[in-house]
CSV table of C-alpha atoms in Angstrom, one decimal:
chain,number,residue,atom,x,y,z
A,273,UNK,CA,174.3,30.7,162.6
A,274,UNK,CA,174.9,31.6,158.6
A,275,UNK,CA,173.0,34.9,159.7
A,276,UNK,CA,175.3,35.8,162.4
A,277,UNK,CA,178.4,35.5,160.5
A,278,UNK,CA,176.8,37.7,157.4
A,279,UNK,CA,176.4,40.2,160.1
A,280,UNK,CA,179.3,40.2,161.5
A,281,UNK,CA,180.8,40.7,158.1
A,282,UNK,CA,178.8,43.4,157.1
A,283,UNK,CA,179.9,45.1,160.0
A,284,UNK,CA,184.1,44.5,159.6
A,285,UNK,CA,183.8,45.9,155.7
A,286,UNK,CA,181.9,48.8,156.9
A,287,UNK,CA,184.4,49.4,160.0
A,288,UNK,CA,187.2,49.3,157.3
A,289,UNK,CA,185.9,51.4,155.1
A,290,UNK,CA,185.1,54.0,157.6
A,291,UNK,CA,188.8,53.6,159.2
A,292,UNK,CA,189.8,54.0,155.2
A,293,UNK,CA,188.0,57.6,155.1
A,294,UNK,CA,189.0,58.6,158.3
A,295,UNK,CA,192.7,58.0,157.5
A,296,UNK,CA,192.4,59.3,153.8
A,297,UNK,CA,190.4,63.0,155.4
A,298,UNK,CA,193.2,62.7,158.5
A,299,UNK,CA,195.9,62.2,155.5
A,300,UNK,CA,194.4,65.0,153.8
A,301,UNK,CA,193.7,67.3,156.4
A,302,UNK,CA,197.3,67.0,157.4
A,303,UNK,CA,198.4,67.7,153.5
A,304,UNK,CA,195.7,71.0,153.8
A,305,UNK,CA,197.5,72.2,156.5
A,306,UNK,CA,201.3,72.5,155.8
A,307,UNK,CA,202.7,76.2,155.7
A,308,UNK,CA,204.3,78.1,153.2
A,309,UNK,CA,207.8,77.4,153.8
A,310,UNK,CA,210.4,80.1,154.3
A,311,UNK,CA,211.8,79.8,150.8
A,312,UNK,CA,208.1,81.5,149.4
A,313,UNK,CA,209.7,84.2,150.4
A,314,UNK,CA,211.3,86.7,147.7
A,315,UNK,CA,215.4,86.4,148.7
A,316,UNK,CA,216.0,90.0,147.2
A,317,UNK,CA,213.2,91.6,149.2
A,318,UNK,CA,213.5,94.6,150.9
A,319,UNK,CA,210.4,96.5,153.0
A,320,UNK,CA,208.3,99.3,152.1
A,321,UNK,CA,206.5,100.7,154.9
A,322,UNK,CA,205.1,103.8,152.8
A,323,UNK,CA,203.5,101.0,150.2
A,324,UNK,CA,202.1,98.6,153.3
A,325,UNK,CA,200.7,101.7,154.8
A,326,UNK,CA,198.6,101.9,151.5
A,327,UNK,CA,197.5,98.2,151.7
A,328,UNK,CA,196.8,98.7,155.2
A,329,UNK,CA,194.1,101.0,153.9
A,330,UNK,CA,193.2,99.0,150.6
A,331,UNK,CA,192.9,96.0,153.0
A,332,UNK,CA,190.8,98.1,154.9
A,333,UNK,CA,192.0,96.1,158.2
A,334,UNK,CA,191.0,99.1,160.9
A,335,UNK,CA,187.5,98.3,160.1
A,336,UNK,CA,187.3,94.9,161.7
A,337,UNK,CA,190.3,95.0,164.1
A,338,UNK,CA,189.7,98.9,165.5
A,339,UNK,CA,190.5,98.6,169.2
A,340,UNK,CA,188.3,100.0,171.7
A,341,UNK,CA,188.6,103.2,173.6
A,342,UNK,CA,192.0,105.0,173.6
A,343,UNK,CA,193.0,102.3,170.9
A,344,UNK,CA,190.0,102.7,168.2
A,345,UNK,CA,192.6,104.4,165.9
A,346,UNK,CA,194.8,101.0,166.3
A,347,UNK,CA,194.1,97.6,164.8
A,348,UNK,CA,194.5,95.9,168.7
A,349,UNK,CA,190.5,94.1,168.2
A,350,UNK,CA,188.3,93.1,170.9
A,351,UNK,CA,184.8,94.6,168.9
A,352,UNK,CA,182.4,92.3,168.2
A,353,UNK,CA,181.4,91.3,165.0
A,354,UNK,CA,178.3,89.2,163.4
A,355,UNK,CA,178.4,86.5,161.5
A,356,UNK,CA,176.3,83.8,159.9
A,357,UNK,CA,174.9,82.1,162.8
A,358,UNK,CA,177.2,83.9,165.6
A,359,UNK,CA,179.5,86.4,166.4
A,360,UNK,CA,183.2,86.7,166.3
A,361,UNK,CA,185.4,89.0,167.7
A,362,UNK,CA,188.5,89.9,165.2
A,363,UNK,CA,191.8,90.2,167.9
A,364,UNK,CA,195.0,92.2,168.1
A,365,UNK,CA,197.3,92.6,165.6
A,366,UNK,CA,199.5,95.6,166.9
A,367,UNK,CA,202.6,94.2,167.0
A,368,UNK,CA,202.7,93.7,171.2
A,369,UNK,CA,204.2,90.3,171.8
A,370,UNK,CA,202.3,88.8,173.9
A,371,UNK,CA,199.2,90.0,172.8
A,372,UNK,CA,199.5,90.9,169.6
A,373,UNK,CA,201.7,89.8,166.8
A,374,UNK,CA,204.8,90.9,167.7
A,375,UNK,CA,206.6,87.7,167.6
A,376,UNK,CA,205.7,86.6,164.4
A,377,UNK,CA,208.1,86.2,161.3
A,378,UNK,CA,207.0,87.1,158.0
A,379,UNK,CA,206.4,83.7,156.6
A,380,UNK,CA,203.9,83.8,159.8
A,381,UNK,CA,201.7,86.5,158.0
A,382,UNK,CA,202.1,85.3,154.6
A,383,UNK,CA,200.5,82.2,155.7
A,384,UNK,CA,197.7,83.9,157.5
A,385,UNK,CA,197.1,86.1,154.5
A,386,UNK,CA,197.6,83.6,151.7
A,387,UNK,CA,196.6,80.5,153.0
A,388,UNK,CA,194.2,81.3,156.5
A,389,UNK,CA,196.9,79.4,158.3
A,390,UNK,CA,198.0,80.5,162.1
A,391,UNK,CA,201.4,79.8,163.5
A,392,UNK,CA,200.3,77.3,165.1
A,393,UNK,CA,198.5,75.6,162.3
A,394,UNK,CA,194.8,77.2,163.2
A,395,UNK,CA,192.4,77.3,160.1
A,396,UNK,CA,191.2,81.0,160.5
A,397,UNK,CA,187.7,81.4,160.3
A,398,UNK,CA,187.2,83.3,156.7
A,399,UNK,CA,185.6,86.3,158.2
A,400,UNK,CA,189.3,87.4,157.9
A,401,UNK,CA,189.1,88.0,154.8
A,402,UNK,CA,191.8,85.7,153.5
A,403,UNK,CA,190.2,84.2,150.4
A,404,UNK,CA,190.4,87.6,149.3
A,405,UNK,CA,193.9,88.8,150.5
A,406,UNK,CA,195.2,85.3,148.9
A,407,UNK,CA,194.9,87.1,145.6
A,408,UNK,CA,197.7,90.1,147.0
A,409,UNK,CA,201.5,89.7,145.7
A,410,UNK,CA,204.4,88.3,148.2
A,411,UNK,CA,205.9,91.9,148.4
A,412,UNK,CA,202.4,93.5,149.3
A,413,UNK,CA,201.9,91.5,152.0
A,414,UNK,CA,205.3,91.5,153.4
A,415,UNK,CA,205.1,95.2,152.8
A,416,UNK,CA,201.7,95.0,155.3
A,417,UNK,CA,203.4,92.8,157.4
A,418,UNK,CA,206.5,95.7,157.7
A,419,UNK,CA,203.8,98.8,158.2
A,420,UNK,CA,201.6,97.0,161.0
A,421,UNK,CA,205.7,96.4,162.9
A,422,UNK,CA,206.0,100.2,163.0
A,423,UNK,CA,202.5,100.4,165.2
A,424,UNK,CA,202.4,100.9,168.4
A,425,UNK,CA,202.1,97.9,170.1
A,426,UNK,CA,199.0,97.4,172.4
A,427,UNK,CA,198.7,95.3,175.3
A,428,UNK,CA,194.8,93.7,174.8
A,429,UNK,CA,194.5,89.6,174.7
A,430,UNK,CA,191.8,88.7,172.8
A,431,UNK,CA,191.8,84.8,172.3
A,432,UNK,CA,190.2,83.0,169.0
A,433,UNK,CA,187.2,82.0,169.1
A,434,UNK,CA,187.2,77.9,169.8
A,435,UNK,CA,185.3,76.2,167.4
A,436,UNK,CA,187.5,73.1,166.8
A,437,UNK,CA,185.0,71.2,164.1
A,438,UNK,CA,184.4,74.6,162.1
A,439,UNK,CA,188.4,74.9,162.3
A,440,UNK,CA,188.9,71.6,160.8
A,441,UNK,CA,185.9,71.6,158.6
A,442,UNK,CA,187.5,75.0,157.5
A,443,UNK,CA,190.7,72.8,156.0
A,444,UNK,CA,188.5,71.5,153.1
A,445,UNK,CA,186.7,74.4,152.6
A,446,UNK,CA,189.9,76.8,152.1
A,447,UNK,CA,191.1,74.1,149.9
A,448,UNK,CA,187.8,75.1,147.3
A,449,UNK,CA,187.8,78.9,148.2
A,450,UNK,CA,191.5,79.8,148.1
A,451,UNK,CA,192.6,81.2,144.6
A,452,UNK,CA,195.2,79.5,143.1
A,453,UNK,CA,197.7,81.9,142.7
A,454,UNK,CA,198.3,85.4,143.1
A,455,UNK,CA,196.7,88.2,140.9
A,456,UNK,CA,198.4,88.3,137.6
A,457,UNK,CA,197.9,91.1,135.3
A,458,UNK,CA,195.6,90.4,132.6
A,459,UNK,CA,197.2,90.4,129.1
A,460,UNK,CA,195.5,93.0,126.3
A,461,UNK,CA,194.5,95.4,129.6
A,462,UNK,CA,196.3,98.4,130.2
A,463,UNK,CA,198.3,99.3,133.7
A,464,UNK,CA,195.9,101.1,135.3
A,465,UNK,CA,192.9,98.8,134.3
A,466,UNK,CA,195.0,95.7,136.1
A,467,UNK,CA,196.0,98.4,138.8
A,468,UNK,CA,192.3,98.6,139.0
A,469,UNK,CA,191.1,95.3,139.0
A,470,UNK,CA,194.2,94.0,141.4
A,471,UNK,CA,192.6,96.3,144.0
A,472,UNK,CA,189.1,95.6,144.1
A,473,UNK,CA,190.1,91.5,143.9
A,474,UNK,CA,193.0,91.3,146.7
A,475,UNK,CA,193.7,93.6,149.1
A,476,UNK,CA,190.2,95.7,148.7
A,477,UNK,CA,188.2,92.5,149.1
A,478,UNK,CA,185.5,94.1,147.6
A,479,UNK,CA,183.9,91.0,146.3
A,480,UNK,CA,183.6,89.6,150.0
A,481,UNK,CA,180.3,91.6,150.3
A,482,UNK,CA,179.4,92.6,146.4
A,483,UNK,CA,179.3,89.2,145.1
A,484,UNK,CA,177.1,86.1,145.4
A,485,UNK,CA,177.8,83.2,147.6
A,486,UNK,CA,176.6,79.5,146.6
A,487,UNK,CA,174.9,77.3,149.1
A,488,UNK,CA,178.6,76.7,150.8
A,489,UNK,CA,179.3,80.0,151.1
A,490,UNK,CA,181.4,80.1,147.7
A,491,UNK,CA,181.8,83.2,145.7
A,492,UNK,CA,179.8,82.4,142.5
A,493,UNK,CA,182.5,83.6,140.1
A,494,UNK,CA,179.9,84.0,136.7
A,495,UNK,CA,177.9,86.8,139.4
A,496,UNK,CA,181.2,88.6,140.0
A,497,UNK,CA,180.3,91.8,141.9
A,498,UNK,CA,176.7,91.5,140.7
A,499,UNK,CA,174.9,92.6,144.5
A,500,UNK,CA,174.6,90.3,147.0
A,501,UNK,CA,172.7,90.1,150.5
A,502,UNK,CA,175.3,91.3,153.5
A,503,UNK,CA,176.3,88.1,156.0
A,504,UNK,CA,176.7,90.7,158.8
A,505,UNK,CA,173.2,92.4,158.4
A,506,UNK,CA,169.9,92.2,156.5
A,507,UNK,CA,170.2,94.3,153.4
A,508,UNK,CA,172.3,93.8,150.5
A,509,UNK,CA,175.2,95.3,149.0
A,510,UNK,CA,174.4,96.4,145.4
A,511,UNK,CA,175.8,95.4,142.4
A,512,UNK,CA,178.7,97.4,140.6
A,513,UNK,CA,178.2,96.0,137.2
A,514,UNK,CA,176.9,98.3,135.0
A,515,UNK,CA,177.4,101.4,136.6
A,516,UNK,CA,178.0,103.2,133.7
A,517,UNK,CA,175.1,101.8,131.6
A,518,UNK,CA,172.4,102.5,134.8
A,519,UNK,CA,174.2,106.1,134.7
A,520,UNK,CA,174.6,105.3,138.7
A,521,UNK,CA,178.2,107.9,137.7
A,522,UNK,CA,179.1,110.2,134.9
A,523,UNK,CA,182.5,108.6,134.2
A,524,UNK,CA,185.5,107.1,135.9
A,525,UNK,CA,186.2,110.8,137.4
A,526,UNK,CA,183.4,110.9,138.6
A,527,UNK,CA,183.2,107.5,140.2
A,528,UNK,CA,186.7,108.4,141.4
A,529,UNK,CA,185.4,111.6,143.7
A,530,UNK,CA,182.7,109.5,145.6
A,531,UNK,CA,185.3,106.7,146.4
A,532,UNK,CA,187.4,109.7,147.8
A,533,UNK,CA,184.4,112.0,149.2
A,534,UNK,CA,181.7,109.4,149.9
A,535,UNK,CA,178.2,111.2,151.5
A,536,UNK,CA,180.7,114.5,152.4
A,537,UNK,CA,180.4,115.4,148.9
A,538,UNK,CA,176.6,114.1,148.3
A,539,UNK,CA,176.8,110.5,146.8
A,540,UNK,CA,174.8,109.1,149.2
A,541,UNK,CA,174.9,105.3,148.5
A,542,UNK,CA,178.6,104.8,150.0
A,543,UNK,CA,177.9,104.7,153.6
A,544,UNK,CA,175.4,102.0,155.0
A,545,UNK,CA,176.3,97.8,155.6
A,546,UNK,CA,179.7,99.2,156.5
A,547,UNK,CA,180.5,100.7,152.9
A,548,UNK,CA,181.0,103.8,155.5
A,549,UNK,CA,184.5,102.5,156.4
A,550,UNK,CA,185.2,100.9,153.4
A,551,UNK,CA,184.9,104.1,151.8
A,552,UNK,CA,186.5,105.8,154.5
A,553,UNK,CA,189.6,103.5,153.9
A,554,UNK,CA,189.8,104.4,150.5
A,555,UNK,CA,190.1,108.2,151.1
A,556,UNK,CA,193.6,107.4,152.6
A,557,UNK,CA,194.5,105.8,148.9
A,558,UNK,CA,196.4,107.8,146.9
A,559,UNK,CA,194.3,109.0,143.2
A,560,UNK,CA,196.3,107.4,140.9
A,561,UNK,CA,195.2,103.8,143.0
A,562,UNK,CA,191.3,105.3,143.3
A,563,UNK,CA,191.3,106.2,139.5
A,564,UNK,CA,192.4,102.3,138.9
A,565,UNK,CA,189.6,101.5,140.7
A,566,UNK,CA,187.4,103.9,139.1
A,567,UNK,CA,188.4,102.5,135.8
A,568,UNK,CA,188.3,99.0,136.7
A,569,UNK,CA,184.8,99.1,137.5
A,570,UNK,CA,183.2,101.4,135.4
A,571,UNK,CA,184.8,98.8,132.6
A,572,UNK,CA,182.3,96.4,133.9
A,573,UNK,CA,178.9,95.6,132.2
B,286,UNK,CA,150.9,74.9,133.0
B,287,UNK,CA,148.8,74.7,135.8
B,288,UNK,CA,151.6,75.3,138.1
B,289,UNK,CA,153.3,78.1,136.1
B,290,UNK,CA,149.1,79.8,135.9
B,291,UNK,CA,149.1,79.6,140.0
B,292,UNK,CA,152.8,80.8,140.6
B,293,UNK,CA,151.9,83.8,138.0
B,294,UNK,CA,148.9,84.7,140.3
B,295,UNK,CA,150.9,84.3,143.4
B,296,UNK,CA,153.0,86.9,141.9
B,297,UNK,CA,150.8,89.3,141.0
B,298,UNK,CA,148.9,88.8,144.3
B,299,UNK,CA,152.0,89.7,146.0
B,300,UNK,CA,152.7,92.9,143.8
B,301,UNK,CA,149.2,94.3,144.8
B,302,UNK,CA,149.8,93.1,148.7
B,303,UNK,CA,153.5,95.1,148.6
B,304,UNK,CA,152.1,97.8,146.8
B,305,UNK,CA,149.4,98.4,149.5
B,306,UNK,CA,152.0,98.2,152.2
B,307,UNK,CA,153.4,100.9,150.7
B,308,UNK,CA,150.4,102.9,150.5
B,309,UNK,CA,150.3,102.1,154.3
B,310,UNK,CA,153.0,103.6,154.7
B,311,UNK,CA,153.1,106.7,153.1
B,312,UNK,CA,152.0,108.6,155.6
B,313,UNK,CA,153.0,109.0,159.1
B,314,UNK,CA,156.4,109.9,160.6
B,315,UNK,CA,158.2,107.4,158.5
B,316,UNK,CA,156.9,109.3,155.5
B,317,UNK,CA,157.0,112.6,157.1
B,318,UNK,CA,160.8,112.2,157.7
B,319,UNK,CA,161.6,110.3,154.6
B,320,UNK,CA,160.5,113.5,152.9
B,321,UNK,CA,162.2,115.9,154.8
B,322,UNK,CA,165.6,114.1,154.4
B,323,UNK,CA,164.3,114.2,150.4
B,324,UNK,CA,164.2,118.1,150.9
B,325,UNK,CA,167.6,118.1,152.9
B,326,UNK,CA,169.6,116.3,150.0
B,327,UNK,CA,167.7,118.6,146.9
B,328,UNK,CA,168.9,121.8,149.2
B,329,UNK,CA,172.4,120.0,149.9
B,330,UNK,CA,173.0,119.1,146.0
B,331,UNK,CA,173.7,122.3,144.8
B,332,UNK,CA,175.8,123.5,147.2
B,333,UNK,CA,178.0,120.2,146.7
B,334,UNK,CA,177.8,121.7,142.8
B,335,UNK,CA,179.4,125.0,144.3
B,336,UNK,CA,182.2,123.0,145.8
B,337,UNK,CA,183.0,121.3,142.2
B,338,UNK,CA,182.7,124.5,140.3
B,339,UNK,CA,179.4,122.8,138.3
B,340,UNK,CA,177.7,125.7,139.6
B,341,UNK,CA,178.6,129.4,140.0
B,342,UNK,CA,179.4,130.1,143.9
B,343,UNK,CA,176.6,132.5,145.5
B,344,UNK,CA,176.7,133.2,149.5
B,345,UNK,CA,173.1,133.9,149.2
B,346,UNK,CA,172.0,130.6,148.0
B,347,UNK,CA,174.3,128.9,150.6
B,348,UNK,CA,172.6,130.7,153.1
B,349,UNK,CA,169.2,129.6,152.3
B,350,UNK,CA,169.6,126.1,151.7
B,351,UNK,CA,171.8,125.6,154.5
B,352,UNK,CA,169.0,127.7,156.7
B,353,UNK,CA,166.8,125.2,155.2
B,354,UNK,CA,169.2,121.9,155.9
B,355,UNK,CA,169.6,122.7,159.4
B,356,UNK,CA,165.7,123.3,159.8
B,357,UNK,CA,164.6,120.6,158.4
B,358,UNK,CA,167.7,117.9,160.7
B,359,UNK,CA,165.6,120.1,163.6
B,360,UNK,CA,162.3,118.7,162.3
B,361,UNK,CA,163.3,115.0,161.4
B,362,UNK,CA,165.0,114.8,164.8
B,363,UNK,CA,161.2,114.6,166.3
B,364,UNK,CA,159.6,112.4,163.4
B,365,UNK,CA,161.8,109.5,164.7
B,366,UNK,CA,159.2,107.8,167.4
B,367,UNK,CA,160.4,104.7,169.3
B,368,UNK,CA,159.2,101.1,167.1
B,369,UNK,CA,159.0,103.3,164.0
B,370,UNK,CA,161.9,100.8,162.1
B,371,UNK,CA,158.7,98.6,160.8
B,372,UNK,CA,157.6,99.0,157.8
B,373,UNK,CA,159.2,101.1,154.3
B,374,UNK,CA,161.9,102.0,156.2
B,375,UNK,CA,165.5,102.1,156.3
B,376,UNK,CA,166.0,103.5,159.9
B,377,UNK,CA,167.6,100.9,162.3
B,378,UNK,CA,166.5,99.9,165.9
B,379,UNK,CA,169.9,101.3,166.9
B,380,UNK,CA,168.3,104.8,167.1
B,381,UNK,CA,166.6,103.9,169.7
B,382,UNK,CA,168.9,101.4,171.6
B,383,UNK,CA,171.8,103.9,170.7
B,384,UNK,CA,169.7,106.9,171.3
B,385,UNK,CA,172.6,109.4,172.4
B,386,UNK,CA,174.5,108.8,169.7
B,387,UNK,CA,172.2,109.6,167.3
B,388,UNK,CA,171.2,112.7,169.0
B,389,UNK,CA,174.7,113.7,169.2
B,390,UNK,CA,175.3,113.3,165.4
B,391,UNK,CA,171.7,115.1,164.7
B,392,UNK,CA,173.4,118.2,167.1
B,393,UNK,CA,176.7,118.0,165.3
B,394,UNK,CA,174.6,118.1,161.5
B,395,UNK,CA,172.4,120.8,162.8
B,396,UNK,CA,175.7,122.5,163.8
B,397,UNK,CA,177.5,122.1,160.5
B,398,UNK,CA,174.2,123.3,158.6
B,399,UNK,CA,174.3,126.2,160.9
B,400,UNK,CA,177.6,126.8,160.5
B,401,UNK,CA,177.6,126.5,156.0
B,402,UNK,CA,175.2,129.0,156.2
B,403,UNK,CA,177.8,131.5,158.0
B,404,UNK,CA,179.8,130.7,154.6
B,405,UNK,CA,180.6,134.0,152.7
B,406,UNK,CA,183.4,133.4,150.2
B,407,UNK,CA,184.5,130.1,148.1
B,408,UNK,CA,187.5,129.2,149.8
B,409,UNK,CA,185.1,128.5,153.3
B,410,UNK,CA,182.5,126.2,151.8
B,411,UNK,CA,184.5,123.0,150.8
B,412,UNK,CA,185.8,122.3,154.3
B,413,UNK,CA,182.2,123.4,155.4
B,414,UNK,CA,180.4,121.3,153.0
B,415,UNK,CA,182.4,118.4,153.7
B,416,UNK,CA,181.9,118.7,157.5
B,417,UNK,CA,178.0,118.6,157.2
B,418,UNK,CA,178.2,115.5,154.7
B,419,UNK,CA,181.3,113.6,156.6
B,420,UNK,CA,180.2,114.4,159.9
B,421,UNK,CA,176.6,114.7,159.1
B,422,UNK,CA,175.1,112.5,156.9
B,423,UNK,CA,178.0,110.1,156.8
B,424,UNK,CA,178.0,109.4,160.2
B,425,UNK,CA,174.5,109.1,161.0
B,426,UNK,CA,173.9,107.2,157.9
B,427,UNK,CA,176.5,105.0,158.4
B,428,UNK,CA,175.4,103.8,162.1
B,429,UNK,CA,171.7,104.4,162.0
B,430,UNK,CA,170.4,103.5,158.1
B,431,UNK,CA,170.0,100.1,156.9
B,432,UNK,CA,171.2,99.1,153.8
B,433,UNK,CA,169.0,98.9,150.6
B,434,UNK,CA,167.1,95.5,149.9
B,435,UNK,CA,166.2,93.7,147.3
């Protein structure tokens, strides 16, 4: 009899604390998931198509969202892509309306770039590149937002992939991966140096494949752009410390012409594990943005 | 210390098993290849070294190497036998799953090649340079060559 009711005890505390933790991650899931609201937008802010053109290209977004056939020089999606332990195909984001993100305001894409957050309050799966893009300033991204409007919109529905428990597993994990604030210039560095390093952080997302992850897929911030092994492929992309002192370029100009030329001009260690598009991206920068670059990372030891 | 003793032998055990593979491999199409992309690039270089103005613009040295280039992209295209992505390689199974394409970029370098050495003043070899490396090397390289590991 004294044994039952033990039991039966041991059972209510552990029901209680388990209806505790489920209401304290469904209270903080909920928290994890509230939008940007409207006022995080700049009230003085006025579009520049020509500057979102060159994020487009910093961001490098055609790589993963090239459409197929007549579209592959549009971002409308619908090509495969691997990931770790699956595939995922990155959709349309011409601005068609029904298909595409036509209908979407610009708080909409700030919270898709900034925070991984859909509309309709999906976790994006952080092959988007978010964690990244996070680091990019309000105007940059509204600037983005303003170039990919003036593209013509494709008709090409290509649903999310469902995974409902990465999705919501995905709340917590944002919440350790997002940076906590866009990129602010570092003090004691010149312009072109925090030019430099702005790019390669946000919009280039150049750590996304150069750095080391931790077991939880984290960026392992003390290995910045030290090499890492590719998540899309076997193979590694190589580290871009150093460059200087392992003479892998002359000097910034130099570093500068195979960002801009890639293998056309002979440096051949700018194409393979999709550095090819990357690079290809960059060519559309302007110089003074692929001299920042240049100078940012030959700066690195 | 017994531990750190076996893990030391492990890794020199391993350093002489790699090392052989290598030796393996050193002959062979993979090797044959490998070495005839080696001879591609040192003909290539200088003629990139043109374009900068590192090195003195001569049509008859474009000529040659280029002669060279596109014989050589004639050759490799053979030394590329189905399974041969095993091994101390960086070619990727796609040549072979994706075979058209790669035949079609191999055309378009031997093209280019064929068309550099055609070149006869400076203002032509940029744009012809750049085609055989863009649309050349770049693209095959791009689809068909794995990435360095570690």
């Amino acid at each position: 009899m004294a044994e039952k009711r033990r039991t039966l005890r041991w059972w209510h505390i552990l029901l209680a604390v388990l209806a505790l933790a489920g209401a304290g991650v469904a209270f903080a899931y909920q928290r994890l998931s509230i939008p940007l609201p409207e006022s995080a937008l700049p009230a003085d802010y006025r579009p520049d198509v020509k500057n979102g053109e060159r994020m487009y290209f910093a961001g490098g977004c055609i790589s993963c969202h090239r459409g197929i056939g007549p579209f592959v020089e549009l971002p409308a999606g619908g090509r495969k892509m691997k990931i770790p332990g699956g595939e995922i195909v990155p959709p349309n984001i011409t601005p068609d309306d029904e298909t595409g993100i036509g209908k979407w305001r610009p708080i909409d894409f700030l919270n898709a770039m900034r925070r991984g957050l859909g509309p309709d309050g999906t976790h994006y799966i952080p092959a988007f590149p978010y964690t990244s893009y996070a680091w990019m300033r309000t105007e940059d991204i509204l600037d983005l937002f303003a170039y990919l409007k003036t593209l013509e919109p494709v008709r090409n529905e290509v649903p999310l992939k469902t995974a409902r428990l990465d999705r919501f597993a995905l709340a917590f994990w944002k919440w350790l991966a997002l940076p906590p604030r866009p990129f602010r210039d570092l003090p004691g560095k010149d312009a072109l140096w925090n030019r430099g390093a702005y790019l390669v952080l946000g919009p280039g997302h150049c750590g996304e494949c150069h750095t080391p992850r931790n077991g939880i897929f984290l960026l392992d911030r003390n290995r910045w752009l030290a090499g890492a092994p590719l998540l899309t492929e076997k193979g590694d992309a190589p580290s871009l410390r150093g460059l200087k002192k392992r003479k892998r370029y002359k000097d910034v100009n130099d570093l500068m012409q195979a960002l801009k030329y890639g293998e056309a001009m002979g440096y051949e260690d700018l194409s393979a594990g999709g550095m090819g598009e990357v690079q290809s991206n960059l060519s559309r920068l302007p110089d003074a943005d692929l001299k920042a670059i240049a100078t940012y990372l030959m700066s690195l030891d | 210390m017994a531990l750190a003793t076996a893990a030391m032998l492990a890794g020199v055990a391993m350093a002489g098993g790699h090392g052989g593979a290598k030796k393996m491999a050193a002959t062979g199409p993979i090797a044959e290849r490998q070495q005839a992309m080696k001879d591609i690039k040192s003909n290539f270089v200088p003629l990139v070294k043109m374009v900068k103005g590192a090195q003195p613009f001569d049509a008859a040295t474009v000529k040659k190497n280029a002669e060279i280039i596109a014989a050589k992209l004639q050759a490799s295209a053979k030394l590329f036998p189905e399974g041969s992505d095993t091994g101390d390689t960086r070619a990727k199974p796609e040549i072979w799953t994706m075979s058209e394409e790669f035949q079609a970029i191999m055309n378009t370098a031997i093209e280019k090649a064929k068309a550099l050495a055609n070149v006869s003043s400076p203002d032509q070899l940029a744009p012809a340079v750049m085609a055989l490396g863009g649309e050349g090397c770049k693209a095959c390289h791009e689809k068909f060559r794995k990435p360095k590991q570690k």
